[in-house]
Coordinates of C-alpha atoms and ligand atoms in Angstrom, one line a residue:
X1 CA 25.6 -99.8 85.8
X2 CA 22.4 -98.4 85.7
X3 CA 22.8 -98.7 89.9
X4 CA 19.6 -100.4 90.2
X5 CA 17.4 -98.1 88.1
X6 CA 15.2 -99.3 85.5
X7 CA 16.8 -97.4 82.7
X8 CA 19.8 -94.8 82.3
X9 CA 17.3 -91.9 82.0
X10 CA 15.8 -92.5 85.4
X11 CA 19.6 -93.0 86.8
X12 CA 20.3 -89.6 85.1
X13 CA 17.3 -87.8 86.6
X14 CA 18.6 -89.1 89.8
X15 CA 21.8 -87.8 89.3
X16 CA 20.9 -84.2 88.8
X17 CA 21.9 -83.0 92.3
X18 CA 25.3 -84.1 91.6
X19 CA 25.4 -82.9 88.1
X20 CA 24.6 -79.4 88.9
X21 CA 26.9 -79.5 92.1
X22 CA 29.7 -80.6 90.0
X23 CA 28.8 -77.8 87.3
X24 CA 29.0 -75.1 90.1
X25 CA 32.2 -76.7 91.5
X26 CA 35.3 -74.8 91.8
X27 CA 33.8 -71.6 90.1
X28 CA 32.6 -69.9 93.1
X29 CA 35.4 -68.8 95.7
X30 CA 34.7 -68.8 99.5
X31 CA 33.4 -65.2 99.5
X32 CA 30.8 -66.4 96.6
X33 CA 32.5 -64.3 94.1
X34 CA 32.6 -66.1 90.6
X35 CA 35.8 -67.1 88.8
X36 CA 35.4 -68.4 85.1
X37 CA 39.0 -69.3 84.5
X38 CA 38.3 -71.0 81.2
X39 CA 36.6 -68.4 79.6
X40 CA 39.9 -67.4 78.0
X41 CA 38.2 -64.5 75.8
X42 CA 40.1 -60.9 76.2
X43 CA 38.0 -58.9 78.9
X44 CA 37.9 -56.1 76.6
X45 CA 36.3 -58.1 74.0
X46 CA 33.7 -59.3 76.6
X47 CA 32.9 -55.9 77.9
X48 CA 32.5 -54.6 74.2
X49 CA 29.9 -57.6 73.3
X50 CA 26.6 -55.9 72.1
X51 CA 24.6 -58.9 71.5
X52 CA 24.4 -62.7 72.3
X53 CA 23.1 -65.4 70.2
X54 CA 22.7 -68.9 71.7
X55 CA 22.8 -71.4 68.9
X56 CA 21.7 -74.9 69.7
X57 CA 19.1 -78.0 68.9
X58 CA 16.5 -79.7 71.0
X59 CA 17.1 -79.8 74.6
X60 CA 20.2 -77.8 74.6
X61 CA 18.2 -74.8 72.7
X62 CA 15.2 -74.9 75.5
X63 CA 17.9 -74.4 78.2
X64 CA 19.1 -71.6 75.9
X65 CA 16.0 -70.1 75.9
X66 CA 16.0 -70.1 80.0
X67 CA 19.5 -68.5 79.9
X68 CA 18.1 -65.6 77.7
X69 CA 15.6 -64.6 80.4
X70 CA 18.5 -64.5 83.0
X71 CA 21.2 -62.9 80.9
X72 CA 19.2 -60.1 79.6
X73 CA 17.9 -59.3 83.1
X74 CA 21.3 -59.5 84.9
X75 CA 23.4 -58.3 81.9
X76 CA 21.1 -56.1 79.4
X77 CA 22.8 -57.8 76.8
X78 CA 20.1 -58.5 74.2
X79 CA 20.1 -62.4 73.8
X80 CA 18.7 -64.1 70.8
X81 CA 18.1 -67.9 70.7
X82 CA 18.2 -69.6 67.4
X83 CA 17.9 -73.1 66.6
X84 CA 21.5 -73.8 64.7
X85 CA 20.0 -75.3 61.6
X86 CA 18.0 -72.1 60.9
X87 CA 20.7 -69.9 62.2
X88 CA 23.2 -70.5 59.2
X89 CA 20.7 -70.3 56.5
X90 CA 19.2 -66.8 57.1
X91 CA 22.0 -64.6 56.6
X92 CA 22.1 -63.7 60.4
X93 CA 23.6 -60.4 61.7
X94 CA 26.8 -61.3 63.7
X95 CA 29.9 -59.6 63.9
X96 CA 32.9 -59.1 66.1
X97 CA 30.7 -57.5 68.6
X98 CA 28.6 -60.8 68.9
X99 CA 29.2 -63.5 71.6
X100 CA 27.9 -66.6 70.0
X101 CA 27.1 -69.2 72.7
X102 CA 26.8 -73.1 71.3
X103 CA 24.9 -75.3 73.6
X104 CA 25.7 -79.0 73.0
X105 CA 25.7 -82.0 75.5
X106 CA 27.7 -84.0 72.9
X107 CA 29.8 -81.4 71.5
X108 CA 29.2 -83.2 68.2
X109 CA 25.6 -82.0 66.5
X110 CA 26.6 -81.1 63.1
X111 CA 24.0 -78.5 63.0
X112 CA 25.4 -76.5 66.0
X113 CA 29.0 -77.3 64.7
X114 CA 28.0 -75.5 61.4
X115 CA 26.7 -72.5 63.0
X116 CA 29.6 -72.4 65.2
X117 CA 31.8 -72.4 62.1
X118 CA 29.7 -69.7 60.3
X119 CA 29.5 -67.3 63.4
X120 CA 33.3 -67.4 63.6
X121 CA 33.7 -66.7 59.9
X122 CA 31.7 -63.4 60.5
X123 CA 34.2 -62.4 63.3
X124 CA 32.1 -63.5 66.3
X125 CA 33.7 -65.0 69.4
X126 CA 32.0 -68.3 70.4
X127 CA 31.8 -69.9 73.9
X128 CA 30.6 -73.3 73.9
X129 CA 28.5 -75.1 76.9
X130 CA 29.5 -78.7 76.6
X131 CA 29.5 -81.9 78.6
X132 CA 31.8 -83.9 76.5
X133 CA 35.5 -83.2 77.1
X134 CA 37.7 -82.6 73.8
X135 CA 34.6 -83.1 71.3
X136 CA 34.4 -80.9 68.1
X137 CA 32.5 -77.8 69.3
X138 CA 34.6 -77.0 72.4
X139 CA 37.8 -77.6 70.0
X140 CA 36.4 -75.2 67.5
X141 CA 35.0 -72.6 70.1
X142 CA 37.1 -69.8 71.3
X143 CA 36.3 -71.0 74.9
X144 CA 34.5 -73.8 76.6
X145 CA 32.2 -73.6 79.7
X146 CA 32.2 -77.5 80.5
X147 CA 29.0 -78.9 82.4
X148 CA 30.2 -81.6 84.4
X149 CA 27.4 -83.5 84.6
X150 CA 29.0 -87.1 83.8
X151 CA 28.5 -89.0 80.7
X152 CA 24.7 -88.9 79.8
X153 CA 23.8 -92.2 78.0
X154 CA 19.9 -92.1 77.5
X155 CA 19.0 -90.3 74.3
X156 CA 16.5 -87.9 75.8
X157 CA 18.7 -85.3 77.9
X158 CA 17.9 -84.7 81.5
X159 CA 20.9 -84.1 83.5
X160 CA 22.7 -82.3 80.7
X161 CA 19.7 -79.9 80.5
X162 CA 20.0 -78.9 84.0
X163 CA 23.8 -78.5 83.8
X164 CA 23.7 -76.4 80.9
X165 CA 21.3 -74.0 82.5
X166 CA 23.5 -73.7 85.5
X167 CA 26.6 -73.1 83.4
X168 CA 24.7 -70.5 81.3
X169 CA 24.1 -68.7 84.5
X170 CA 27.5 -69.0 85.6
X171 CA 28.6 -67.1 82.3
X172 CA 25.7 -64.4 82.6
X173 CA 26.4 -63.8 86.3
X174 CA 30.3 -63.4 85.1
X175 CA 29.4 -61.2 82.7
X176 CA 27.5 -59.1 85.0
X177 CA 30.0 -59.1 87.3
X178 CA 32.6 -57.8 84.8
X179 CA 30.0 -55.4 82.7
X180 CA 28.3 -54.0 86.0
X181 CA 24.7 -54.8 86.6
X182 CA 21.7 -52.9 87.8
X183 CA 20.9 -55.7 90.3
X184 CA 24.1 -56.3 92.2
X185 CA 22.4 -57.4 95.1
X186 CA 20.4 -60.2 93.3
X187 CA 23.3 -61.4 91.7
X188 CA 25.1 -62.2 94.7
X189 CA 21.8 -63.6 96.1
X190 CA 21.4 -65.8 93.1
X191 CA 25.1 -67.0 93.5
X192 CA 24.5 -67.8 97.0
X193 CA 21.1 -69.8 96.2
X194 CA 22.5 -71.6 93.3
X195 CA 24.7 -73.4 95.7
X196 CA 21.4 -74.4 97.6
X197 CA 20.0 -75.7 94.4
X198 CA 21.3 -79.3 94.3
X199 CA 19.7 -80.0 97.7
X200 CA 16.5 -78.6 96.4
X201 CA 16.7 -80.7 93.4
X202 CA 17.2 -83.7 95.9
X203 CA 13.9 -82.8 97.8
X204 CA 12.0 -82.8 94.3
X205 CA 13.5 -86.2 93.6
X206 CA 12.6 -87.5 97.0
X207 CA 8.8 -86.6 96.6
X208 CA 8.9 -88.5 92.9
X209 CA 6.8 -91.3 94.1
X210 CA 3.8 -89.2 93.7
X211 CA 4.7 -88.3 90.1
X212 CA 5.5 -92.1 89.3
X213 CA 1.6 -92.9 90.4
X214 CA 0.5 -90.1 88.2
X215 CA 2.4 -91.3 85.1
X216 CA 1.1 -94.7 85.7
X217 CA -2.5 -93.4 86.1
X218 CA -2.5 -91.4 82.8
X219 CA -0.7 -93.7 80.6
X220 CA -3.6 -94.0 78.2
X221 CA -3.3 -89.9 77.5
X222 CA -3.3 -89.3 73.9
X223 CA -2.6 -85.4 74.1
X224 CA -1.0 -83.6 77.0
X225 CA -0.6 -79.7 77.0
X226 CA 2.0 -77.7 79.1
X227 CA 1.7 -74.1 79.8
X228 CA 4.4 -72.0 81.5
X229 CA 5.2 -68.4 81.5
X230 CA 8.6 -66.4 81.9
X231 CA 11.5 -69.1 82.4
X232 CA 8.6 -71.4 82.9
X233 CA 7.8 -71.3 79.1
X234 CA 10.7 -73.0 77.9
X235 CA 10.1 -75.4 80.7
X236 CA 6.8 -76.1 79.3
X237 CA 8.5 -76.9 75.9
X238 CA 11.0 -79.1 77.3
X239 CA 8.2 -81.4 79.2
X240 CA 6.2 -81.7 76.0
X241 CA 9.3 -82.6 73.9
X242 CA 10.2 -85.4 76.8
X243 CA 6.9 -87.0 76.2
X244 CA 7.1 -86.8 72.8
X245 CA 10.3 -88.3 72.5
X246 CA 10.1 -91.0 74.7
X247 CA 6.4 -91.9 75.3
X248 CA 5.3 -91.1 71.7
X249 CA 2.3 -88.9 73.1
X250 CA 1.4 -85.9 71.1
X251 CA 2.6 -83.0 73.7
X252 CA 2.4 -79.1 73.3
X253 CA 4.2 -76.6 75.2
X254 CA 2.7 -73.1 75.2
X255 CA 3.4 -69.6 76.7
X256 CA 0.5 -69.4 79.2
X257 CA -0.4 -66.0 77.9
X258 CA -0.8 -67.3 74.7
X259 CA -3.8 -69.6 75.7
X260 CA -6.6 -67.3 75.0
X261 CA -4.8 -66.7 71.6
X262 CA -5.4 -70.0 70.2
X263 CA -4.6 -73.3 72.2
X264 CA -7.6 -72.8 74.6
X265 CA -9.4 -74.1 71.6
X266 CA -8.0 -77.3 72.1
X267 CA -9.2 -77.9 75.9
X268 CA -11.9 -80.2 76.2
X269 CA -13.5 -82.5 78.8
X270 CA -10.4 -84.6 80.2
X271 CA -7.6 -83.0 78.5
X272 CA -4.5 -82.9 80.5
X273 CA -2.9 -79.7 80.9
X274 CA 0.3 -79.3 83.0
X275 CA 0.7 -75.8 84.3
X276 CA 4.2 -74.4 85.7
X277 CA 3.1 -71.7 88.1
X278 CA 5.7 -68.9 88.6
X279 CA 6.5 -68.0 92.2
X280 CA 4.1 -65.6 94.1
X281 CA 7.0 -63.9 95.4
X282 CA 8.0 -63.2 91.8
X283 CA 7.3 -59.6 89.9
X284 CA 4.7 -58.4 87.8
X285 CA 1.6 -60.4 88.9
X286 CA 2.5 -63.0 86.7
X287 CA 1.7 -65.9 89.5
X288 CA -2.1 -64.4 89.5
X289 CA -2.3 -64.3 85.6
X290 CA -1.0 -68.0 85.4
X291 CA -3.6 -68.8 88.4
X292 CA -6.3 -67.4 86.4
X293 CA -5.1 -69.6 83.4
X294 CA -5.4 -72.9 85.7
X295 CA -8.8 -71.6 86.5
X296 CA -9.8 -71.1 82.6
X297 CA -8.8 -74.7 81.4
X298 CA -10.2 -76.4 84.6
X299 CA -13.6 -74.7 83.6
X300 CA -13.8 -76.1 80.2
X301 CA -12.9 -79.5 81.6
X302 CA -9.0 -79.9 81.4
X303 CA -7.4 -82.2 84.3
X304 CA -5.0 -79.7 85.8
X305 CA -1.5 -80.9 86.9
X306 CA -0.1 -77.9 88.6
X307 CA 3.6 -77.6 89.4
X308 CA 3.9 -75.0 92.3
X309 CA 6.1 -73.7 94.9
X310 CA 5.8 -75.0 98.4
X311 CA 3.4 -72.7 100.4
X312 CA 1.6 -71.4 97.2
X313 CA -2.1 -72.3 98.4
X314 CA -3.7 -70.2 95.6
X315 CA -3.3 -73.0 93.1
X316 CA -5.1 -75.6 95.0
X317 CA -8.9 -74.8 94.2
X318 CA -8.2 -75.3 90.6
X319 CA -5.8 -78.3 90.5
X320 CA -6.5 -81.9 90.2
X321 CA -3.0 -82.6 91.2
X322 CA -0.3 -80.4 92.9
X323 CA 3.3 -81.1 92.3
X324 CA 5.3 -79.0 94.9
X325 CA 8.9 -77.6 94.4
X326 CA 11.0 -75.8 96.9
X327 CA 11.1 -72.1 97.0
X328 CA 14.0 -70.5 95.0
X329 CA 14.4 -67.1 93.1
X330 CA 12.4 -67.0 90.1
X331 CA 15.2 -67.2 87.8
X332 CA 16.4 -70.7 89.3
X333 CA 13.1 -72.2 89.5
X334 CA 13.7 -74.1 86.2
X335 CA 16.4 -76.2 87.7
X336 CA 13.4 -77.5 90.1
X337 CA 10.4 -77.4 87.9
X338 CA 11.7 -79.3 85.0
X339 CA 12.5 -82.3 87.2
X340 CA 8.9 -83.5 87.7
X341 CA 8.2 -83.3 84.1
X342 CA 11.3 -85.6 83.1
X343 CA 10.0 -88.1 85.8
X344 CA 6.4 -87.9 84.4
X345 CA 7.7 -88.6 81.0
X346 CA 10.3 -91.3 82.0
X347 CA 7.7 -93.0 84.1
X348 CA 4.8 -92.9 81.7
X349 CA 7.2 -94.5 78.7
X350 CA 8.2 -97.2 81.2
X351 CA 4.7 -98.1 82.1
X352 CA 3.9 -98.3 78.5
X353 CA 6.6 -100.8 78.1
X354 CA 8.8 -98.6 75.7
X355 CA 12.5 -98.5 75.7
X356 CA 13.1 -95.4 77.7
X357 CA 16.7 -95.0 76.7
X358 CA 16.4 -95.8 72.9
X359 CA 13.4 -94.0 71.8
X360 CA 12.6 -94.9 68.0
X361 CA 13.7 -92.8 65.4
X362 CA 16.1 -90.8 67.7
X363 CA 19.9 -90.9 68.2
X364 CA 22.2 -89.4 71.0
X365 CA 24.0 -87.2 69.0
X366 CA 23.1 -86.5 65.2
X367 CA 26.5 -85.9 63.3
X368 CA 24.8 -85.3 60.0
X369 CA 23.3 -82.0 58.7
Ligands
BG6_1 C1 19.1 -84.5 69.5 C2 19.0 -85.4 70.8 O1 19.0 -85.3 68.4 O2 20.3 -83.6 69.7 C3 18.4 -84.5 71.9 O3 18.1 -86.6 70.7 C4 19.5 -83.3 72.1 O4 18.4 -85.2 73.1 C5 19.8 -82.8 70.8 O5 19.0 -82.4 72.8 C6 21.0 -81.8 70.8 O6 22.2 -82.6 71.1 P1 23.5 -81.9 71.7 O7 24.5 -83.1 72.0 O8 23.9 -81.0 70.9 O9 23.1 -81.3 73.0

């Protein structure tokens, strides 16, 4: 049932083109307009929403962080992302104008379920983004957008993560369509580009041999740092989480801009640092800033592993390794840049002889608070 893969996790990483394709399927008409029939919440309510709060745990919360950048940009709706177990215990400001979006692969995470219940008690509408039909969180939500990633067996989430991002983007694009957007051309372009993403994920997977070699060479690493900026920041957090979860290596993700405010003190000779580089075609010179971060850590002896777009030559002078991903709109990049980090963690854990699918101390769904 692993289809010849050494683990379910590796199989599920390789299923991501299909998982994302299935999540998009049936939700775009032939003119590229978005239909979200399952969003059974009155349009007048969706128009009056003045705040979105994402609640989730673990990897799902990082998908929420990615979604925040997109939803705030396209829809101009203030969007907070909160760990579900923190949300409920701090008297959050939630009311009839709040849309709570619960991300959960299993639909059974108790912390997330309790946050959903709390939000509804305050009068908020709840949409869940879930991968498991008929599970508890969707049943207790006002509406559900299913990610059609197929069953995810490995404890460490991979294809559910990419599908959650895709589903959240559909929600954001739908709200932009419904409420109007300052960027109608961009919204149209993203809808078109989303359909190219499964093939681009496949391109990243096809080049995965390089990442496997790297993981084998780095299997003695004791600590790995991940830097990213904008949507690359939650990708960095996710890359670090994967390594902790299954390879038991100390790993930290940082916002690249934070480097000089602290984390650079950690960098010494031989420290591996992954850097997720934003597209050079993006706004606000973020690309140049991240390239200088690579330079800064390299100058202090770091081994830099850089994830950059095809054709981005500015990174090469400071990179020990470059992993290429196809070009894509800035907000869609996480659907590509996450993939090598998943593969890296999976192959590194495998080369250490660990049980990749059943990491110690973790459970696939945590149904206690
Ligand atoms: C954790 C799992 O306990 O729960 C993670 O080990 C997962 O992989 C998190 O991201 C949230 O789970 P779910 O099912 O709510 O998305």
